[in-house]
């Protein structure tokens, strides 16, 4: 892991490999370790930039950022490292941030991967639930989340070891970063109207057993983005990259080869 000092705070990231970077934006309430199966595979063929969002993992405390500010932090990191563009890949909350990054910094996006995510905003009741959960986490910490979340993030087919690993990742997340991210997700705008503006080639991936952001959400994204392709990851839940890295990586590899051929991102 390396760190970049930005605006008085430190952001930690893992940077491996060579060529134009694949920027991996993690889901809630995790950190860059959820991308281990992609980091190990793709660092052999291209540069991988896998940060801990501010407030998560080793990065500095959350300043109660909105998702837009998370997107700006990532662009500041690209600036710091001298990368004009990246292939921006976000899963779930990472996908919400990828969509914000497109809206705010479209010239920095060489291509996009939106995995197990949605373009719509929260309903009022979901947003209210998130705010209640944020208060509970500030009072009680992330322990209950670490117990409850892994079964939501994985399908019934998942290796039992995967749930244990996720539990360990969640347990180490600072409670303020987690609580603030819940509020940021509750406040996020609806990105559905932005989808037709996405000019970058886009791969949409979804686990066939994703109950958090089901296939219909990915179909909606695919209908909206002109140059997009939707690939289903069989027998995978919400964290399809983590649970079924073989099929996820195969689709990602094919997409990256196409992007490199057509855009010369090497
Ligand atoms: C995530 O995996 O990042 C979260 O489940 C996203 C959400 O709760 O909307």
PDB file of C-alpha atoms and ligand atoms in Angstrom:
ATOM      1  CA  UNK A   1       0.000   0.000   0.000  1.00  0.00           C
ATOM      2  CA  UNK A   2       1.104   3.565  -0.699  1.00  0.00           C
ATOM      3  CA  UNK A   3      -0.392   6.854   0.389  1.00  0.00           C
ATOM      4  CA  UNK A   4      -1.101  10.225  -1.187  1.00  0.00           C
ATOM      5  CA  UNK A   5      -1.565  13.376   0.867  1.00  0.00           C
ATOM      6  CA  UNK A   6      -4.505  15.357  -0.512  1.00  0.00           C
ATOM      7  CA  UNK A   7      -6.018  18.456   1.025  1.00  0.00           C
ATOM      8  CA  UNK A   8      -4.462  17.699   4.403  1.00  0.00           C
ATOM      9  CA  UNK A   9      -5.708  14.100   4.471  1.00  0.00           C
ATOM     10  CA  UNK A  10      -4.101  10.857   3.402  1.00  0.00           C
ATOM     11  CA  UNK A  11      -5.623   8.444   0.941  1.00  0.00           C
ATOM     12  CA  UNK A  12      -4.142   4.937   0.829  1.00  0.00           C
ATOM     13  CA  UNK A  13      -4.119   2.874  -2.315  1.00  0.00           C
ATOM     14  CA  UNK A  14      -2.638  -0.199  -3.902  1.00  0.00           C
ATOM     15  CA  UNK A  15      -0.976   0.490  -7.267  1.00  0.00           C
ATOM     16  CA  UNK A  16       0.318  -2.488  -9.222  1.00  0.00           C
ATOM     17  CA  UNK A  17       1.178  -3.395 -12.824  1.00  0.00           C
ATOM     18  CA  UNK A  18       1.639  -1.249 -15.915  1.00  0.00           C
ATOM     19  CA  UNK A  19      -0.442   0.428 -18.718  1.00  0.00           C
ATOM     20  CA  UNK A  20      -3.420   2.795 -18.268  1.00  0.00           C
ATOM     21  CA  UNK A  21      -4.897   2.129 -14.833  1.00  0.00           C
ATOM     22  CA  UNK A  22      -7.987   0.175 -13.974  1.00  0.00           C
ATOM     23  CA  UNK A  23      -9.422   2.199 -11.086  1.00  0.00           C
ATOM     24  CA  UNK A  24     -11.293  -0.182  -8.760  1.00  0.00           C
ATOM     25  CA  UNK A  25     -13.881   1.536  -6.527  1.00  0.00           C
ATOM     26  CA  UNK A  26     -15.010  -0.631  -3.652  1.00  0.00           C
ATOM     27  CA  UNK A  27     -18.500  -1.337  -2.312  1.00  0.00           C
ATOM     28  CA  UNK A  28     -20.057  -0.556   1.073  1.00  0.00           C
ATOM     29  CA  UNK A  29     -18.950  -1.249   3.845  1.00  0.00           C
ATOM     30  CA  UNK A  30     -15.677  -2.673   2.570  1.00  0.00           C
ATOM     31  CA  UNK A  31     -12.262  -1.509   1.390  1.00  0.00           C
ATOM     32  CA  UNK A  32      -9.889  -2.223  -1.501  1.00  0.00           C
ATOM     33  CA  UNK A  33      -9.326  -5.797  -0.285  1.00  0.00           C
ATOM     34  CA  UNK A  34     -12.645  -6.839  -1.846  1.00  0.00           C
ATOM     35  CA  UNK A  35     -10.840  -6.475  -5.196  1.00  0.00           C
ATOM     36  CA  UNK A  36      -8.052  -8.949  -4.297  1.00  0.00           C
ATOM     37  CA  UNK A  37      -9.096 -11.486  -7.011  1.00  0.00           C
ATOM     38  CA  UNK A  38      -8.927  -8.724  -9.651  1.00  0.00           C
ATOM     39  CA  UNK A  39      -5.730  -7.110  -8.304  1.00  0.00           C
ATOM     40  CA  UNK A  40      -3.840 -10.397  -8.417  1.00  0.00           C
ATOM     41  CA  UNK A  41      -5.085 -11.314 -11.894  1.00  0.00           C
ATOM     42  CA  UNK A  42      -4.952  -8.011 -13.757  1.00  0.00           C
ATOM     43  CA  UNK A  43      -1.772  -6.507 -12.247  1.00  0.00           C
ATOM     44  CA  UNK A  44       0.083  -8.933 -14.516  1.00  0.00           C
ATOM     45  CA  UNK A  45      -1.262  -7.213 -17.620  1.00  0.00           C
ATOM     46  CA  UNK A  46      -2.147  -3.654 -16.630  1.00  0.00           C
ATOM     47  CA  UNK A  47      -1.848  -1.067 -13.898  1.00  0.00           C
ATOM     48  CA  UNK A  48      -4.367  -1.490 -11.084  1.00  0.00           C
ATOM     49  CA  UNK A  49      -5.247   1.406  -8.809  1.00  0.00           C
ATOM     50  CA  UNK A  50      -7.300   0.199  -5.847  1.00  0.00           C
ATOM     51  CA  UNK A  51      -7.811   2.884  -3.194  1.00  0.00           C
ATOM     52  CA  UNK A  52      -9.570   2.818   0.141  1.00  0.00           C
ATOM     53  CA  UNK A  53     -12.180   5.568  -0.120  1.00  0.00           C
ATOM     54  CA  UNK A  54     -11.760   8.322   2.484  1.00  0.00           C
ATOM     55  CA  UNK A  55     -13.197   7.015   5.747  1.00  0.00           C
ATOM     56  CA  UNK A  56     -12.585   3.349   4.844  1.00  0.00           C
ATOM     57  CA  UNK A  57      -9.662   0.944   5.300  1.00  0.00           C
ATOM     58  CA  UNK A  58      -6.361   2.728   5.902  1.00  0.00           C
ATOM     59  CA  UNK A  59      -7.393   6.094   4.434  1.00  0.00           C
ATOM     60  CA  UNK A  60      -7.922   9.071   6.677  1.00  0.00           C
ATOM     61  CA  UNK A  61     -11.143   9.895   8.414  1.00  0.00           C
ATOM     62  CA  UNK A  62     -14.224  10.703   6.500  1.00  0.00           C
ATOM     63  CA  UNK A  63     -15.074  14.387   6.277  1.00  0.00           C
ATOM     64  CA  UNK A  64     -18.748  13.508   5.812  1.00  0.00           C
ATOM     65  CA  UNK A  65     -18.193  13.424   2.062  1.00  0.00           C
ATOM     66  CA  UNK A  66     -20.965  13.154  -0.470  1.00  0.00           C
ATOM     67  CA  UNK A  67     -20.512  10.558  -3.194  1.00  0.00           C
ATOM     68  CA  UNK A  68     -19.595  13.469  -5.506  1.00  0.00           C
ATOM     69  CA  UNK A  69     -16.740  14.328  -3.152  1.00  0.00           C
ATOM     70  CA  UNK A  70     -15.584  10.711  -3.196  1.00  0.00           C
ATOM     71  CA  UNK A  71     -15.486  10.977  -7.011  1.00  0.00           C
ATOM     72  CA  UNK A  72     -13.482  14.198  -6.730  1.00  0.00           C
ATOM     73  CA  UNK A  73     -11.056  12.510  -4.292  1.00  0.00           C
ATOM     74  CA  UNK A  74     -10.436   9.779  -6.858  1.00  0.00           C
ATOM     75  CA  UNK A  75      -9.762  12.312  -9.602  1.00  0.00           C
ATOM     76  CA  UNK A  76      -7.368  14.130  -7.234  1.00  0.00           C
ATOM     77  CA  UNK A  77      -5.596  10.779  -6.783  1.00  0.00           C
ATOM     78  CA  UNK A  78      -5.361  10.311 -10.576  1.00  0.00           C
ATOM     79  CA  UNK A  79      -3.914  13.855 -10.770  1.00  0.00           C
ATOM     80  CA  UNK A  80      -1.430  13.105  -8.031  1.00  0.00           C
ATOM     81  CA  UNK A  81      -0.255   9.963  -9.824  1.00  0.00           C
ATOM     82  CA  UNK A  82      -0.170  11.634 -13.258  1.00  0.00           C
ATOM     83  CA  UNK A  83      -2.887   9.563 -14.953  1.00  0.00           C
ATOM     84  CA  UNK A  84      -4.977  11.588 -17.428  1.00  0.00           C
ATOM     85  CA  UNK A  85      -7.591   8.837 -17.672  1.00  0.00           C
ATOM     86  CA  UNK A  86      -8.596   5.527 -16.130  1.00  0.00           C
ATOM     87  CA  UNK A  87     -10.869   2.613 -16.842  1.00  0.00           C
ATOM     88  CA  UNK A  88     -13.277   3.324 -14.000  1.00  0.00           C
ATOM     89  CA  UNK A  89     -14.742   0.201 -12.392  1.00  0.00           C
ATOM     90  CA  UNK A  90     -17.146   0.444  -9.468  1.00  0.00           C
ATOM     91  CA  UNK A  91     -19.229  -2.187  -7.724  1.00  0.00           C
ATOM     92  CA  UNK A  92     -22.487  -1.202  -6.012  1.00  0.00           C
ATOM     93  CA  UNK A  93     -21.646   1.945  -3.985  1.00  0.00           C
ATOM     94  CA  UNK A  94     -18.488   2.030  -6.121  1.00  0.00           C
ATOM     95  CA  UNK A  95     -20.802   2.124  -9.152  1.00  0.00           C
ATOM     96  CA  UNK A  96     -22.726   5.092  -7.703  1.00  0.00           C
ATOM     97  CA  UNK A  97     -19.365   6.849  -7.359  1.00  0.00           C
ATOM     98  CA  UNK A  98     -18.310   5.839 -10.891  1.00  0.00           C
ATOM     99  CA  UNK A  99     -21.507   7.437 -12.211  1.00  0.00           C
ATOM    100  CA  UNK A 100     -20.731  10.603 -10.214  1.00  0.00           C
ATOM    101  CA  UNK A 101     -17.200  10.564 -11.626  1.00  0.00           C
ATOM    102  CA  UNK A 102     -18.623  10.420 -15.147  1.00  0.00           C
ATOM    103  CA  UNK A 103     -21.045  13.293 -14.421  1.00  0.00           C
ATOM    104  CA  UNK A 104     -18.337  15.506 -12.921  1.00  0.00           C
ATOM    105  CA  UNK A 105     -15.179  14.488 -14.848  1.00  0.00           C
ATOM    106  CA  UNK A 106     -16.196  12.770 -18.093  1.00  0.00           C
ATOM    107  CA  UNK A 107     -12.865  13.397 -19.827  1.00  0.00           C
ATOM    108  CA  UNK A 108     -11.087  11.292 -17.183  1.00  0.00           C
ATOM    109  CA  UNK A 109     -13.060   8.146 -18.052  1.00  0.00           C
ATOM    110  CA  UNK A 110     -11.490   5.988 -20.792  1.00  0.00           C
ATOM    111  CA  UNK A 111     -14.065   3.259 -20.230  1.00  0.00           C
ATOM    112  CA  UNK A 112     -16.389   2.194 -17.461  1.00  0.00           C
ATOM    113  CA  UNK A 113     -17.338  -1.002 -15.666  1.00  0.00           C
ATOM    114  CA  UNK A 114     -20.520  -0.883 -13.582  1.00  0.00           C
ATOM    115  CA  UNK A 115     -20.910  -4.015 -11.486  1.00  0.00           C
ATOM    116  CA  UNK A 116     -23.874  -5.007  -9.314  1.00  0.00           C
ATOM    117  CA  UNK A 117     -25.121  -1.467  -9.054  1.00  0.00           C
ATOM    118  CA  UNK A 118     -28.066   0.751  -9.945  1.00  0.00           C
ATOM    119  CA  UNK A 119     -28.529   4.191 -11.499  1.00  0.00           C
ATOM    120  CA  UNK A 120     -31.597   5.251  -9.494  1.00  0.00           C
ATOM    121  CA  UNK A 121     -31.670   7.158  -6.207  1.00  0.00           C
ATOM    122  CA  UNK A 122     -32.980   5.719  -2.932  1.00  0.00           C
ATOM    123  CA  UNK A 123     -36.707   5.668  -2.237  1.00  0.00           C
ATOM    124  CA  UNK A 124     -37.725   7.761   0.770  1.00  0.00           C
ATOM    125  CA  UNK A 125     -38.099   4.678   2.940  1.00  0.00           C
ATOM    126  CA  UNK A 126     -34.681   3.268   1.939  1.00  0.00           C
ATOM    127  CA  UNK A 127     -33.061   6.637   2.647  1.00  0.00           C
ATOM    128  CA  UNK A 128     -34.789   6.788   6.045  1.00  0.00           C
ATOM    129  CA  UNK A 129     -33.605   3.243   6.850  1.00  0.00           C
ATOM    130  CA  UNK A 130     -30.042   4.224   5.948  1.00  0.00           C
ATOM    131  CA  UNK A 131     -30.148   7.271   8.229  1.00  0.00           C
ATOM    132  CA  UNK A 132     -31.449   5.152  11.117  1.00  0.00           C
ATOM    133  CA  UNK A 133     -28.691   2.612  10.498  1.00  0.00           C
ATOM    134  CA  UNK A 134     -26.075   5.402  10.401  1.00  0.00           C
ATOM    135  CA  UNK A 135     -27.211   6.573  13.871  1.00  0.00           C
ATOM    136  CA  UNK A 136     -27.084   3.017  15.182  1.00  0.00           C
ATOM    137  CA  UNK A 137     -23.562   2.506  13.824  1.00  0.00           C
ATOM    138  CA  UNK A 138     -22.364   5.761  15.407  1.00  0.00           C
ATOM    139  CA  UNK A 139     -23.754   4.525  18.751  1.00  0.00           C
ATOM    140  CA  UNK A 140     -22.854   0.851  18.581  1.00  0.00           C
ATOM    141  CA  UNK A 141     -20.080   0.430  15.988  1.00  0.00           C
ATOM    142  CA  UNK A 142     -19.971  -1.847  12.958  1.00  0.00           C
ATOM    143  CA  UNK A 143     -20.223  -5.208  14.789  1.00  0.00           C
ATOM    144  CA  UNK A 144     -23.834  -5.964  13.866  1.00  0.00           C
ATOM    145  CA  UNK A 145     -23.160  -5.005  10.246  1.00  0.00           C
ATOM    146  CA  UNK A 146     -20.232  -7.426  10.127  1.00  0.00           C
ATOM    147  CA  UNK A 147     -22.585 -10.179  11.299  1.00  0.00           C
ATOM    148  CA  UNK A 148     -25.517  -9.327   9.033  1.00  0.00           C
ATOM    149  CA  UNK A 149     -23.990  -8.122   5.779  1.00  0.00           C
ATOM    150  CA  UNK A 150     -21.974 -11.080   4.408  1.00  0.00           C
ATOM    151  CA  UNK A 151     -25.109 -13.187   3.834  1.00  0.00           C
ATOM    152  CA  UNK A 152     -26.686 -10.248   1.917  1.00  0.00           C
ATOM    153  CA  UNK A 153     -23.560  -9.776  -0.194  1.00  0.00           C
ATOM    154  CA  UNK A 154     -23.084 -13.433  -1.147  1.00  0.00           C
ATOM    155  CA  UNK A 155     -25.262 -16.054  -2.815  1.00  0.00           C
ATOM    156  CA  UNK A 156     -26.158 -19.370  -1.163  1.00  0.00           C
ATOM    157  CA  UNK A 157     -23.519 -21.001  -3.415  1.00  0.00           C
ATOM    158  CA  UNK A 158     -20.634 -19.017  -1.906  1.00  0.00           C
ATOM    159  CA  UNK A 159     -17.707 -20.713  -0.241  1.00  0.00           C
ATOM    160  CA  UNK A 160     -18.206 -20.369   3.573  1.00  0.00           C
ATOM    161  CA  UNK A 161     -14.705 -18.888   3.780  1.00  0.00           C
ATOM    162  CA  UNK A 162     -15.876 -15.915   1.710  1.00  0.00           C
ATOM    163  CA  UNK A 163     -18.343 -14.849   4.427  1.00  0.00           C
ATOM    164  CA  UNK A 164     -15.615 -15.033   7.074  1.00  0.00           C
ATOM    165  CA  UNK A 165     -13.289 -12.899   4.953  1.00  0.00           C
ATOM    166  CA  UNK A 166     -15.992 -10.285   4.360  1.00  0.00           C
ATOM    167  CA  UNK A 167     -16.834 -10.222   8.049  1.00  0.00           C
ATOM    168  CA  UNK A 168     -13.174  -9.456   8.837  1.00  0.00           C
ATOM    169  CA  UNK A 169     -13.058  -6.656   6.247  1.00  0.00           C
ATOM    170  CA  UNK A 170     -16.253  -5.071   7.632  1.00  0.00           C
ATOM    171  CA  UNK A 171     -15.082  -5.323  11.249  1.00  0.00           C
ATOM    172  CA  UNK A 172     -12.029  -3.194  10.558  1.00  0.00           C
ATOM    173  CA  UNK A 173     -13.946  -0.292   8.954  1.00  0.00           C
ATOM    174  CA  UNK A 174     -14.114   2.919  11.022  1.00  0.00           C
ATOM    175  CA  UNK A 175     -17.667   3.520  12.198  1.00  0.00           C
ATOM    176  CA  UNK A 176     -17.745   7.180  11.155  1.00  0.00           C
ATOM    177  CA  UNK A 177     -16.731   6.348   7.562  1.00  0.00           C
ATOM    178  CA  UNK A 178     -19.425   3.672   7.380  1.00  0.00           C
ATOM    179  CA  UNK A 179     -22.128   5.893   8.917  1.00  0.00           C
ATOM    180  CA  UNK A 180     -21.228   8.819   6.650  1.00  0.00           C
ATOM    181  CA  UNK A 181     -21.283   6.612   3.552  1.00  0.00           C
ATOM    182  CA  UNK A 182     -24.826   5.509   4.443  1.00  0.00           C
ATOM    183  CA  UNK A 183     -25.892   9.160   4.586  1.00  0.00           C
ATOM    184  CA  UNK A 184     -24.049   9.915   1.356  1.00  0.00           C
ATOM    185  CA  UNK A 185     -25.861   7.047  -0.407  1.00  0.00           C
ATOM    186  CA  UNK A 186     -29.204   8.281   0.983  1.00  0.00           C
ATOM    187  CA  UNK A 187     -28.488  11.741  -0.458  1.00  0.00           C
ATOM    188  CA  UNK A 188     -27.218  10.636  -3.871  1.00  0.00           C
ATOM    189  CA  UNK A 189     -29.019  11.917  -6.956  1.00  0.00           C
ATOM    190  CA  UNK A 190     -30.759   9.787  -9.548  1.00  0.00           C
ATOM    191  CA  UNK A 191     -28.212   9.135 -12.319  1.00  0.00           C
ATOM    192  CA  UNK A 192     -30.644   7.475 -14.738  1.00  0.00           C
ATOM    193  CA  UNK A 193     -30.971  10.574 -16.904  1.00  0.00           C
ATOM    194  CA  UNK A 194     -27.172  10.748 -17.233  1.00  0.00           C
ATOM    195  CA  UNK A 195     -26.929   7.270 -18.740  1.00  0.00           C
ATOM    196  CA  UNK A 196     -27.479   8.325 -22.401  1.00  0.00           C
ATOM    197  CA  UNK A 197     -24.663  10.893 -21.998  1.00  0.00           C
ATOM    198  CA  UNK A 198     -22.129   8.166 -21.205  1.00  0.00           C
ATOM    199  CA  UNK A 199     -19.949   8.089 -24.291  1.00  0.00           C
ATOM    200  CA  UNK A 200     -17.299   5.757 -22.860  1.00  0.00           C
ATOM    201  CA  UNK A 201     -17.568   2.050 -23.673  1.00  0.00           C
ATOM    202  CA  UNK A 202     -19.205   0.395 -20.679  1.00  0.00           C
ATOM    203  CA  UNK A 203     -19.330  -3.140 -19.362  1.00  0.00           C
ATOM    204  CA  UNK A 204     -22.177  -3.938 -16.992  1.00  0.00           C
ATOM    205  CA  UNK A 205     -21.748  -7.002 -14.795  1.00  0.00           C
ATOM    206  CA  UNK A 206     -24.244  -8.570 -12.424  1.00  0.00           C
ATOM    207  CA  UNK A 207     -24.412 -11.746 -10.376  1.00  0.00           C
ATOM    208  CA  UNK A 208     -27.446 -13.822 -11.335  1.00  0.00           C
ATOM    209  CA  UNK A 209     -28.203 -14.207  -7.603  1.00  0.00           C
ATOM    210  CA  UNK A 210     -27.712 -10.553  -6.678  1.00  0.00           C
ATOM    211  CA  UNK A 211     -30.697  -9.698  -4.455  1.00  0.00           C
ATOM    212  CA  UNK A 212     -29.373  -6.236  -3.489  1.00  0.00           C
ATOM    213  CA  UNK A 213     -29.154  -4.820  -7.024  1.00  0.00           C
ATOM    214  CA  UNK A 214     -31.002  -7.418  -9.111  1.00  0.00           C
ATOM    215  CA  UNK A 215     -30.580  -8.038 -12.834  1.00  0.00           C
ATOM    216  CA  UNK A 216     -33.413  -5.598 -13.707  1.00  0.00           C
ATOM    217  CA  UNK A 217     -31.278  -2.719 -12.384  1.00  0.00           C
ATOM    218  CA  UNK A 218     -28.407  -3.676 -14.671  1.00  0.00           C
ATOM    219  CA  UNK A 219     -30.802  -4.082 -17.611  1.00  0.00           C
ATOM    220  CA  UNK A 220     -31.993  -0.521 -17.020  1.00  0.00           C
ATOM    221  CA  UNK A 221     -28.408   0.741 -17.051  1.00  0.00           C
ATOM    222  CA  UNK A 222     -27.673  -1.231 -20.236  1.00  0.00           C
ATOM    223  CA  UNK A 223     -30.740   0.222 -21.963  1.00  0.00           C
ATOM    224  CA  UNK A 224     -29.586   3.737 -21.071  1.00  0.00           C
ATOM    225  CA  UNK A 225     -25.917   3.624 -22.090  1.00  0.00           C
ATOM    226  CA  UNK A 226     -25.451   3.562 -25.867  1.00  0.00           C
ATOM    227  CA  UNK A 227     -22.094   1.694 -26.048  1.00  0.00           C
ATOM    228  CA  UNK A 228     -22.700  -0.889 -23.349  1.00  0.00           C
ATOM    229  CA  UNK A 229     -22.698  -4.618 -22.883  1.00  0.00           C
ATOM    230  CA  UNK A 230     -24.351  -6.552 -20.054  1.00  0.00           C
ATOM    231  CA  UNK A 231     -22.817  -9.804 -18.832  1.00  0.00           C
ATOM    232  CA  UNK A 232     -24.368 -11.989 -16.137  1.00  0.00           C
ATOM    233  CA  UNK A 233     -22.103 -13.809 -13.686  1.00  0.00           C
ATOM    234  CA  UNK A 234     -23.733 -17.200 -12.965  1.00  0.00           C
ATOM    235  CA  UNK A 235     -24.223 -18.414  -9.378  1.00  0.00           C
ATOM    236  CA  UNK A 236     -22.919 -15.163  -7.924  1.00  0.00           C
ATOM    237  CA  UNK A 237     -24.542 -12.800  -5.452  1.00  0.00           C
ATOM    238  CA  UNK A 238     -24.046  -9.060  -4.984  1.00  0.00           C
ATOM    239  CA  UNK A 239     -20.245  -9.204  -4.658  1.00  0.00           C
ATOM    240  CA  UNK A 240     -19.898 -11.080  -7.936  1.00  0.00           C
ATOM    241  CA  UNK A 241     -16.213 -10.139  -8.336  1.00  0.00           C
ATOM    242  CA  UNK A 242     -15.353 -11.701  -4.978  1.00  0.00           C
ATOM    243  CA  UNK A 243     -17.585 -14.733  -5.129  1.00  0.00           C
ATOM    244  CA  UNK A 244     -17.100 -15.812  -8.738  1.00  0.00           C
ATOM    245  CA  UNK A 245     -13.829 -14.191  -9.821  1.00  0.00           C
ATOM    246  CA  UNK A 246     -13.337 -16.646 -12.708  1.00  0.00           C
ATOM    247  CA  UNK A 247     -16.412 -15.577 -14.690  1.00  0.00           C
ATOM    248  CA  UNK A 248     -16.148 -11.946 -13.559  1.00  0.00           C
ATOM    249  CA  UNK A 249     -12.499 -11.686 -14.609  1.00  0.00           C
ATOM    250  CA  UNK A 250     -13.132 -13.430 -17.940  1.00  0.00           C
ATOM    251  CA  UNK A 251     -15.745 -10.816 -18.899  1.00  0.00           C
ATOM    252  CA  UNK A 252     -13.538  -7.999 -17.631  1.00  0.00           C
ATOM    253  CA  UNK A 253     -10.509  -9.311 -19.538  1.00  0.00           C
ATOM    254  CA  UNK A 254     -12.426  -9.471 -22.840  1.00  0.00           C
ATOM    255  CA  UNK A 255     -13.733  -5.940 -22.290  1.00  0.00           C
ATOM    256  CA  UNK A 256     -10.301  -4.512 -21.427  1.00  0.00           C
ATOM    257  CA  UNK A 257      -8.789  -6.096 -24.537  1.00  0.00           C
ATOM    258  CA  UNK A 258     -11.476  -4.461 -26.693  1.00  0.00           C
ATOM    259  CA  UNK A 259     -10.958  -1.092 -25.018  1.00  0.00           C
ATOM    260  CA  UNK A 260      -7.176  -1.278 -25.396  1.00  0.00           C
ATOM    261  CA  UNK A 261      -7.481  -2.278 -29.075  1.00  0.00           C
ATOM    262  CA  UNK A 262      -9.928   0.487 -29.952  1.00  0.00           C
ATOM    263  CA  UNK A 263      -8.607   3.301 -27.773  1.00  0.00           C
ATOM    264  CA  UNK A 264      -4.933   2.585 -27.387  1.00  0.00           C
ATOM    265  CA  UNK A 265      -5.148   2.907 -23.591  1.00  0.00           C
ATOM    266  CA  UNK A 266      -1.838   1.058 -23.263  1.00  0.00           C
TER     267      UNK A 266
HETATM  268  C1  LIG B   1     -22.918  -1.821  -1.603  1.00  0.00           C
HETATM  269  O1  LIG B   1     -22.700  -3.019  -1.808  1.00  0.00           O
HETATM  270  O2  LIG B   1     -22.077  -0.946  -1.881  1.00  0.00           O
HETATM  271  C2  LIG B   1     -24.232  -1.445  -0.978  1.00  0.00           C
HETATM  272  O3  LIG B   1     -25.028  -2.574  -0.791  1.00  0.00           O
HETATM  273  C3  LIG B   1     -24.942  -0.438  -1.829  1.00  0.00           C
HETATM  274  C4  LIG B   1     -26.284  -0.038  -1.293  1.00  0.00           C
HETATM  275  O4  LIG B   1     -26.601  -0.336  -0.122  1.00  0.00           O
HETATM  276  O5  LIG B   1     -27.053   0.603  -2.026  1.00  0.00           O
END
